[in-house]
JSON list of C-alpha atoms in Angstrom, two decimals:
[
{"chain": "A", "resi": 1, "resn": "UNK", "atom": "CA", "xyz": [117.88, -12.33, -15.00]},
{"chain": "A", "resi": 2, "resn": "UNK", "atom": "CA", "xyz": [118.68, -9.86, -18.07]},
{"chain": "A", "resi": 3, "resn": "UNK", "atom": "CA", "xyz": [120.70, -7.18, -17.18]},
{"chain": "A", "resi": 4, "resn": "UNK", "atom": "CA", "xyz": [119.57, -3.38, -17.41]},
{"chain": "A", "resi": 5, "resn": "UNK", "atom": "CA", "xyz": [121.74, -0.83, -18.65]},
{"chain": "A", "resi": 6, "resn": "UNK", "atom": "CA", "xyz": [121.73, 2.88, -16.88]},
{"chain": "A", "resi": 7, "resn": "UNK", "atom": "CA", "xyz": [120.23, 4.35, -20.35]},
{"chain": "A", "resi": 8, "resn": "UNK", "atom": "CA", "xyz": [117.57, 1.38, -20.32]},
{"chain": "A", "resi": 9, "resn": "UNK", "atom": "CA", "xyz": [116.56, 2.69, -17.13]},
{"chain": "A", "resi": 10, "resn": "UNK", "atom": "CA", "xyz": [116.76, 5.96, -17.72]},
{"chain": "A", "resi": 11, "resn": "UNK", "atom": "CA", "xyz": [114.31, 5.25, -20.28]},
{"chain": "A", "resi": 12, "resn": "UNK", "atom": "CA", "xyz": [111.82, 3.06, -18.32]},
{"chain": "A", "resi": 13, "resn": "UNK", "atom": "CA", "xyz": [112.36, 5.62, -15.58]},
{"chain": "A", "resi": 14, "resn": "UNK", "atom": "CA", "xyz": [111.38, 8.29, -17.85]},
{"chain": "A", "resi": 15, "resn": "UNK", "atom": "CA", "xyz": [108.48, 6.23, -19.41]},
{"chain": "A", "resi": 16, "resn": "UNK", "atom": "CA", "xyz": [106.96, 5.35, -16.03]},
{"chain": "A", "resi": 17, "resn": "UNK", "atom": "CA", "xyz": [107.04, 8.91, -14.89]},
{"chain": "A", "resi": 18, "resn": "UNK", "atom": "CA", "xyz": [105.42, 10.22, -18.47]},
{"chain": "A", "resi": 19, "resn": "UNK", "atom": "CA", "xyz": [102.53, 7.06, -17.76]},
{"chain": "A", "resi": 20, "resn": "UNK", "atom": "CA", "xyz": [101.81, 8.76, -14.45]},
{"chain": "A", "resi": 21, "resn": "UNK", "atom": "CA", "xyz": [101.71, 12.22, -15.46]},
{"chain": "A", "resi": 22, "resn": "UNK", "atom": "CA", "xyz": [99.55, 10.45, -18.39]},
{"chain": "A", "resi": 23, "resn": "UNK", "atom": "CA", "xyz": [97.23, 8.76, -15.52]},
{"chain": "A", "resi": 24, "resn": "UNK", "atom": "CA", "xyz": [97.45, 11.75, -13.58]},
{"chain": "A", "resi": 25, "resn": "UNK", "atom": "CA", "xyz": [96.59, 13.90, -16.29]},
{"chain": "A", "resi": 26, "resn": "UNK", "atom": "CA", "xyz": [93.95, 11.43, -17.00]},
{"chain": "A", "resi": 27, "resn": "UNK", "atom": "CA", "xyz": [92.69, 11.11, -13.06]},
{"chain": "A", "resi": 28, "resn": "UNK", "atom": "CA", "xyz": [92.56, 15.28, -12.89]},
{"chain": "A", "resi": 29, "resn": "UNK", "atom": "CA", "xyz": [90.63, 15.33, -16.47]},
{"chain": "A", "resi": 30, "resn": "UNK", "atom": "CA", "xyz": [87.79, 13.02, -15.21]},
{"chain": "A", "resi": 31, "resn": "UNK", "atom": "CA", "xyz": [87.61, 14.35, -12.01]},
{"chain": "A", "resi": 32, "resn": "UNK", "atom": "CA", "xyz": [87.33, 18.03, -13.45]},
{"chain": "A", "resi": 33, "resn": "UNK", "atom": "CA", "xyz": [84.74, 16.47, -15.86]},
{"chain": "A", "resi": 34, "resn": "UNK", "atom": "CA", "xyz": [82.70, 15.15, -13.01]},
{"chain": "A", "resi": 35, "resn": "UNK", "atom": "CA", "xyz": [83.15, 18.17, -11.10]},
{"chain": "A", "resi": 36, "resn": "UNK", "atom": "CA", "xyz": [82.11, 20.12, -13.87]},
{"chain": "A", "resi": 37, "resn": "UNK", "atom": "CA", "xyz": [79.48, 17.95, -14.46]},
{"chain": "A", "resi": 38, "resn": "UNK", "atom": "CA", "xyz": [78.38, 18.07, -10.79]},
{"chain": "A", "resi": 39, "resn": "UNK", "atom": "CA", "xyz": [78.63, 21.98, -10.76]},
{"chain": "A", "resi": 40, "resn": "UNK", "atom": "CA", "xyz": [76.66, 22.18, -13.71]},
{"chain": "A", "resi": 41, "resn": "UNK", "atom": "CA", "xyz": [73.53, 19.80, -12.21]},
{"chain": "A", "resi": 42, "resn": "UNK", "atom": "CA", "xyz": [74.05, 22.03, -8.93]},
{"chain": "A", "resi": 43, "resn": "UNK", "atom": "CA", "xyz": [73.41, 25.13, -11.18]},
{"chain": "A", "resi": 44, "resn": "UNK", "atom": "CA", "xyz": [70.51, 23.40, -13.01]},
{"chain": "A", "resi": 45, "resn": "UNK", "atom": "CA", "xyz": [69.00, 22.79, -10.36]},
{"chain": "A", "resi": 46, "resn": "UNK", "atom": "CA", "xyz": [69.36, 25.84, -8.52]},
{"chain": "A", "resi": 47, "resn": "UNK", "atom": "CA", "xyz": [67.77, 27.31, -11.53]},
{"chain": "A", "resi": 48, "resn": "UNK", "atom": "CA", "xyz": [65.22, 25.03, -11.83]},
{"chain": "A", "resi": 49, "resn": "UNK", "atom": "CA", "xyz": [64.34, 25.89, -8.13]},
{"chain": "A", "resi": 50, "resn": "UNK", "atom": "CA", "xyz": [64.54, 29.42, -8.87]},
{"chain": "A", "resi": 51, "resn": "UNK", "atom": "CA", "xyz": [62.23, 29.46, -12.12]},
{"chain": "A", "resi": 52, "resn": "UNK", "atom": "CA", "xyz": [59.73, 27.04, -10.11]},
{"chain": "A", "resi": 53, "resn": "UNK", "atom": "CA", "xyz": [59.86, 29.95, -7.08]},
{"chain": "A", "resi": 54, "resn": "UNK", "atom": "CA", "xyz": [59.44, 32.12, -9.87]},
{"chain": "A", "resi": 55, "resn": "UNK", "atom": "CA", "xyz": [56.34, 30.34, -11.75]},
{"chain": "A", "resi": 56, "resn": "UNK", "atom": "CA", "xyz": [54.93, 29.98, -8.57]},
{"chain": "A", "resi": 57, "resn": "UNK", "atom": "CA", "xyz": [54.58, 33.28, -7.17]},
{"chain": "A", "resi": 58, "resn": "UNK", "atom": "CA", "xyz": [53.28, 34.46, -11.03]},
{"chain": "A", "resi": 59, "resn": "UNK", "atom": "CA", "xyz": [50.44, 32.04, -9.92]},
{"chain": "A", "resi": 60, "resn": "UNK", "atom": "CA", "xyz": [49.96, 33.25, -6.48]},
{"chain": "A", "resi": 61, "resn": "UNK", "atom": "CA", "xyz": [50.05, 36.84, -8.02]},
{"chain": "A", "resi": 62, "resn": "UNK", "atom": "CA", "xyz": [47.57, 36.06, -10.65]},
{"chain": "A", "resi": 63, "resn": "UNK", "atom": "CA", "xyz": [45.15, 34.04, -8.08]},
{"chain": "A", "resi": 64, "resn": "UNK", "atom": "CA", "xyz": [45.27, 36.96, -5.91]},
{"chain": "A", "resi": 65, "resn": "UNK", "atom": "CA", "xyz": [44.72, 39.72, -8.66]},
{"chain": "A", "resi": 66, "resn": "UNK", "atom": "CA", "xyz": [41.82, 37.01, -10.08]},
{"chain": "A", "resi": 67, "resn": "UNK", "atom": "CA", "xyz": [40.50, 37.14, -6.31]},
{"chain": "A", "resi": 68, "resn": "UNK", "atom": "CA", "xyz": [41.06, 41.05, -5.77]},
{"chain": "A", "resi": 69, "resn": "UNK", "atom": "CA", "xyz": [39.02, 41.43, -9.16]},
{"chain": "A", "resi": 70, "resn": "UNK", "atom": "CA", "xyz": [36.45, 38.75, -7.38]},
{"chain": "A", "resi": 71, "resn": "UNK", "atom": "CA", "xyz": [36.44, 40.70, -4.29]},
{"chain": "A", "resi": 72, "resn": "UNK", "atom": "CA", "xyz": [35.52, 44.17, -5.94]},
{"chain": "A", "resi": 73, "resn": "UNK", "atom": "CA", "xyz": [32.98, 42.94, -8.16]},
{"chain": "A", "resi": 74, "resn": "UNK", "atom": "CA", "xyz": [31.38, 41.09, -5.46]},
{"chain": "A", "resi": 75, "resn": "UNK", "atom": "CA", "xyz": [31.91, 44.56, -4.14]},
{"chain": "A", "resi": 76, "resn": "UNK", "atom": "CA", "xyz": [30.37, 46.92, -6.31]},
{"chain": "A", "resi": 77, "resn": "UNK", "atom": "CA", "xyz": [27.75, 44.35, -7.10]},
{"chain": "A", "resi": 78, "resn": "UNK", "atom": "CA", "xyz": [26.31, 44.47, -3.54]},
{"chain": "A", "resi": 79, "resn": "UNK", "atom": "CA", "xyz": [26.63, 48.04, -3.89]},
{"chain": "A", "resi": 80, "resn": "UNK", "atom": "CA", "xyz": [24.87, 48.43, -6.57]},
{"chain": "A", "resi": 81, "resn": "UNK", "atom": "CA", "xyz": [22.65, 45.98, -5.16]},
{"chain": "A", "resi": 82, "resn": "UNK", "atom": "CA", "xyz": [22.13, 48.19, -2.33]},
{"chain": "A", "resi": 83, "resn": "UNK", "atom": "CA", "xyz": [22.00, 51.14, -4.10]},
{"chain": "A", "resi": 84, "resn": "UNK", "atom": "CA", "xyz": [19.44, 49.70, -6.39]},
{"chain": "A", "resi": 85, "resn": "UNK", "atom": "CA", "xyz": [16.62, 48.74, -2.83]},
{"chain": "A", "resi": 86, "resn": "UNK", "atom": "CA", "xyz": [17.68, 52.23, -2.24]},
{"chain": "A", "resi": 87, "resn": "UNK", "atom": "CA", "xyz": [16.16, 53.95, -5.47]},
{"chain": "A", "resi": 88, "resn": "UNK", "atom": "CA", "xyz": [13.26, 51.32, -4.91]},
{"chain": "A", "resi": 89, "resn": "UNK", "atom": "CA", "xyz": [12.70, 52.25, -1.54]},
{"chain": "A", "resi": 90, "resn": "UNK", "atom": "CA", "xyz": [12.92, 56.18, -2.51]},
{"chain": "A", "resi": 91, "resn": "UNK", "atom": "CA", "xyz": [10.60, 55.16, -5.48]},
{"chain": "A", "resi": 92, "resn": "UNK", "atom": "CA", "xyz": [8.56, 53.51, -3.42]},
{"chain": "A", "resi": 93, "resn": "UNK", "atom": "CA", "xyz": [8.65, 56.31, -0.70]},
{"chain": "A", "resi": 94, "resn": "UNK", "atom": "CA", "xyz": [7.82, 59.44, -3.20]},
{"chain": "A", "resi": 95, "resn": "UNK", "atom": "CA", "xyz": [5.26, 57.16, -4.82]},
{"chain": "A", "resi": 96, "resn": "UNK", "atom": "CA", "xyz": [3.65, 56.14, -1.73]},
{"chain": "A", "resi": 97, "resn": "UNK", "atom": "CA", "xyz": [3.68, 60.09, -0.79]},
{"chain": "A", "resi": 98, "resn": "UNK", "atom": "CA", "xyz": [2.37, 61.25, -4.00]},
{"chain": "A", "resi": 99, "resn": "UNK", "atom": "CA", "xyz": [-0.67, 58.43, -3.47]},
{"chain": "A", "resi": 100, "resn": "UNK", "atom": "CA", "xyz": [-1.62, 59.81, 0.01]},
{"chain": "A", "resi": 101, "resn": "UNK", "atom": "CA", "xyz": [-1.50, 63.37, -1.31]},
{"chain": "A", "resi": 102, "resn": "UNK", "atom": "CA", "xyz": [-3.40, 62.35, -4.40]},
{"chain": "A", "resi": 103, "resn": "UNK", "atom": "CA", "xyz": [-6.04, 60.63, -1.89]},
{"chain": "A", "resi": 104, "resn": "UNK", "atom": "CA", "xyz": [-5.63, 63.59, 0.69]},
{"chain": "A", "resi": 105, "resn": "UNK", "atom": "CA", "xyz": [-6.85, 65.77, -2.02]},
{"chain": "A", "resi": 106, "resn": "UNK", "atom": "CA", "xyz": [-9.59, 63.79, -3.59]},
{"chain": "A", "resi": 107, "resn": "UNK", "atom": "CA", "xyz": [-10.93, 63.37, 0.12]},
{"chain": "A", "resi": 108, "resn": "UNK", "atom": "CA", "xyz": [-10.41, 67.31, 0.84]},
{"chain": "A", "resi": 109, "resn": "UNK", "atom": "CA", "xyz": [-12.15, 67.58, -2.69]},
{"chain": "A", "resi": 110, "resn": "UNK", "atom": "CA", "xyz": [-15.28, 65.36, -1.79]},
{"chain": "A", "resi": 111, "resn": "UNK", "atom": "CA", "xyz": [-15.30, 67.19, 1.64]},
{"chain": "A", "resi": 112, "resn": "UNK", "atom": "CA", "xyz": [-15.53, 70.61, 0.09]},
{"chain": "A", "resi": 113, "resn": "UNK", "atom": "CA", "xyz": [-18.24, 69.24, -2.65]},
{"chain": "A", "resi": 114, "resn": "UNK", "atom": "CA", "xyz": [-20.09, 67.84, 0.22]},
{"chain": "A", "resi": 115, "resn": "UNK", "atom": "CA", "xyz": [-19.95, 71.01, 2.53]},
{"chain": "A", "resi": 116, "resn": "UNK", "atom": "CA", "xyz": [-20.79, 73.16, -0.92]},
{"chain": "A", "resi": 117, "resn": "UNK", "atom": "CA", "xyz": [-24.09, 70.86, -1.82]},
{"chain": "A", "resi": 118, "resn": "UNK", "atom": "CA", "xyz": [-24.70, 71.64, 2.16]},
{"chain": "A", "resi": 119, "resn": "UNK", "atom": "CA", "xyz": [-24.04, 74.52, 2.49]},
{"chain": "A", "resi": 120, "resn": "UNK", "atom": "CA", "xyz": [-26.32, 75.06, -1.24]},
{"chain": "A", "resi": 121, "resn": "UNK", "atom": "CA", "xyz": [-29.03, 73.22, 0.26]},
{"chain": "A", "resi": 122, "resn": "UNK", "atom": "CA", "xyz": [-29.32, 75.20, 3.39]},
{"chain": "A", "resi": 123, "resn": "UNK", "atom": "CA", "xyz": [-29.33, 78.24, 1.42]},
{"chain": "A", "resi": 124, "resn": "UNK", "atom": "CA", "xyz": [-32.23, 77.34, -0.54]},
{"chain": "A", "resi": 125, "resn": "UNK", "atom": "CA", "xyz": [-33.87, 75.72, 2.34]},
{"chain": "A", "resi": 126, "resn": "UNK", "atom": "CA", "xyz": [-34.12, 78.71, 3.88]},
{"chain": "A", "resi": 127, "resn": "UNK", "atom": "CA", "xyz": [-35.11, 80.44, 0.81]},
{"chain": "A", "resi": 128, "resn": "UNK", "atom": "CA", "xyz": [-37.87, 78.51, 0.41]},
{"chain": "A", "resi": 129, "resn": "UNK", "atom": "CA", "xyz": [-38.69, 79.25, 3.61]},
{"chain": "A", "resi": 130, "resn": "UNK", "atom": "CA", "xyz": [-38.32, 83.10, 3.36]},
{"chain": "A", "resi": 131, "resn": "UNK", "atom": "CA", "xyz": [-40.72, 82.89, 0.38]},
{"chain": "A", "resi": 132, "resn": "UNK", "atom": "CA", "xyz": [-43.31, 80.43, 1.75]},
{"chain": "A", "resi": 133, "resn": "UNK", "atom": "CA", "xyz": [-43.43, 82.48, 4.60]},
{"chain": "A", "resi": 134, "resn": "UNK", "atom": "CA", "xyz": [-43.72, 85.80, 2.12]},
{"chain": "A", "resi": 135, "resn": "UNK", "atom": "CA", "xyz": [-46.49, 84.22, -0.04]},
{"chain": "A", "resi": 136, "resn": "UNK", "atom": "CA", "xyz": [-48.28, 83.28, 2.82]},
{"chain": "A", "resi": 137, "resn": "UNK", "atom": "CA", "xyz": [-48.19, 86.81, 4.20]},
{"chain": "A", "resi": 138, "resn": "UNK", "atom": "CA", "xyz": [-49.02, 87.65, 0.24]},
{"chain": "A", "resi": 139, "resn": "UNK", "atom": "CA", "xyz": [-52.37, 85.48, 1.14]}
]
């Protein structure tokens, strides 16, 4: 066995505790990597979550304001829809009205034409009376 002088082992001494702050060193540098490296993938994905949250609720807001725009044209197209059978059906109405007064008056015009010819007929009916009865009084 080789004999080891107190500055020899001093020197080891001093060597092994400079290789284990070295390993420690080392040991603390890769786990602060990997914890860095697992903080940063925890952030990632927590961002990754959040942007997904975030790209979907832009879709559900843009499906619903596509749907609300569906809803009101299907809206105001049944309005106007409706609207539309209701100008037809006041169309319809004043045109149906102005027919019946149009054929209320050609009637009430016949009628009066009819009663005048009568009423012209009697009138010389009985003026041709009157004078047959005055040229036979003549005679």
């Amino acid at each position: 066995r080789v004999a080891i002088t107190a500055g020899q082992h001093q020197c080891l001494y001093r060597l092994h505790l400079s290789f284990s702050k070295y390993i420690q060193h080392q040991c603390l540098y890769r786990l602060h990597l990997s914890f860095s490296k697992y903080i940063q993938h925890q952030c990632l994905y927590r961002l990754h979550l959040s942007f997904s949250k975030y790209i979907q609720h832009q879709c559900l807001y843009r499906l619903h304001l596509s749907f609300s725009k569906y809803i009101q044209h299907q809206c105001l197209y049944r309005l106007n829809l409706s609207f539309s059978k209701y100008i037809q059906h006041q169309c319809l109405y004043r045109l149906n009205l102005s027919f019946s007064k149009y054929i209320q008056h050609q009637c009430l015009y016949r009628l009066h034409l009819s009663f005048s010819k009568y009423i012209q007929h009697q009138c010389l009916y009985r003026l041709h009376l009157s004078y047959s009865k005055y040229i036979q009084h003549q005679c």
